[in-house]
Amino acid sequence: MLSAALSLLMLMMTAAHADVPFLVHSDGWNLEDTPVEVLLHADVDTHMPYDADRLAMLTPITDALSLRLMAGRDEGLVSILLENQELLTLQQLGNAVQLSCLPEVTYTASEDAMSLLLGADVSIGGYEALGLPREGESLITDGRALLSKLPETMEGYAKASKSQQQISGYGRAESMVDFVFTAKQVEEFKTLLLSCCPDGWLRDIISGLTFTGKQTVRMYFAPENVLLRMEYNGGCGPDGDLRTVKLVYKQRRDDDMDKDYIELTSPAKKGTNKNTLTFERTAQTNTKGERVLSGSFKYSATKDGVNSITNGEFALQNAWDAASDRISGKVTIQRKLNGAEKYDAITLAPTLTISGTQNEPSIVGNLEITEQYAGKTTEHAVVRIDLKKAALLTWTERAQKVDLSGMDENALCVVQMQVASQVATALIRPLIVRFGKDAQWFFRDLPEEAIQSIMDAAAPAANEGGK
């Protein structure tokens, strides 16, 4: 759920630096150097495969629990709270991890000690949570920077002409320029492209491509050399997977609207592999003075006869005022991956207020999260969010250090099982004491004497702090 919230915030940031920025009060904020604390509480009303009776047993427990997260540049903390009482805390500093239920031990690894310790990837993503690469937010920004430098950089290959042409939804062009490279000039083409491109994911993509055959770039300009449309045609791809590529990019930049459109087709020169993408995003101000961010995309890939599709659409409003951004709307992502026959989907519906300053930020409100499979709801929850600047985290050296990266698979499995047992004890015992015989989530179908025995065993541990 935190990953979903981060994905939503990252989407809003993609239009934050546009000519018509979506965020107003918090426009330009960069929280990378600001440690933040987030308190999350989820109201869950659908959690498949549990029916209504089973979910009713879980609801009192989830109602009493909350999650506190703190994050800095190279440190983090996750605490599970029972009515503000800390049940379990996991803290990370660099490549070291500590758990409150194992107070004498620090676990280390050459990288990602937390995932090794818990036996699963627990990295908190942004776009990755929705099946999208995190770096995707930089592609348009870096692409625009490349295109702004390209006419001058490739001037020696240019052929200009008049072209009175309407680019529907983007403006009217008055000139057109073709940049043409023969099959013998492909290395010059790649070198010039890279010289125009900032460091980042787009440059990494171009660096890994092999270009073959004739390469053409056509650009349409409005008065004062304002780019409206670009079209690239040529052969390129990674070694062993060359494609026939057509890429169209359109943009509009004015006081009323900031708009981008991308269309890509790339069938393989040999075989059936292909990738296609369409993407459109618009940021503008509506008649109420609200900022609106909307758009959609569809990405499909065929590799070795297996198809994957990811679709998305978003419509967000910012009813901002002098002291805050007030966000509402909806984001939906659908995926049908690795040849699956049916779509799974996630929908995020925020009601969030962003206020304060970059150094003292505040984000409060709700995020409604709905997950579906084949059109049927499998998860539904409303997550309450309260984000603020975090106090400095404290890190205490412990007597024992365990290096996970030096362990073989069997030794690591033993440590993971020990940790899992301690974590389960730290969480379940206090819950049993708190809810007593009403903890039907744990006691369902158990005889009365077994329930009493469990409660008797749990009570002393709870009196010792749940350890």
Coordinates of C-alpha atoms in Angstrom, one line a residue, residues 210-215 232-238 240-245 266-275:
T210 CA 22.9 -0.8 -32.7
F211 CA 21.7 1.3 -35.7
T212 CA 21.4 -0.2 -39.1
G213 CA 20.3 1.2 -42.5
K214 CA 19.0 4.6 -43.4
Q215 CA 18.1 6.8 -40.4
Y232 CA 12.0 9.0 -36.4
N233 CA 12.2 6.1 -38.8
G234 CA 15.1 3.6 -38.9
G235 CA 16.5 0.2 -38.0
C236 CA 17.9 -0.2 -34.5
G237 CA 17.9 -2.4 -31.5
P238 CA 20.1 -4.4 -29.1
G240 CA 20.5 -9.9 -31.8
D241 CA 17.1 -8.2 -31.7
L242 CA 17.1 -5.5 -34.4
R243 CA 13.8 -3.7 -35.1
T244 CA 12.2 -1.5 -37.7
V245 CA 11.3 1.5 -35.5
S266 CA 9.1 -1.6 -33.3
P267 CA 8.5 -5.0 -35.0
A268 CA 11.5 -7.3 -35.3
K269 CA 13.3 -7.4 -38.6
K270 CA 13.3 -11.2 -38.2
G271 CA 10.7 -13.1 -36.2
T272 CA 7.5 -12.0 -34.4
N273 CA 8.9 -10.0 -31.5
K274 CA 7.5 -6.5 -31.2
N275 CA 6.9 -3.6 -28.8

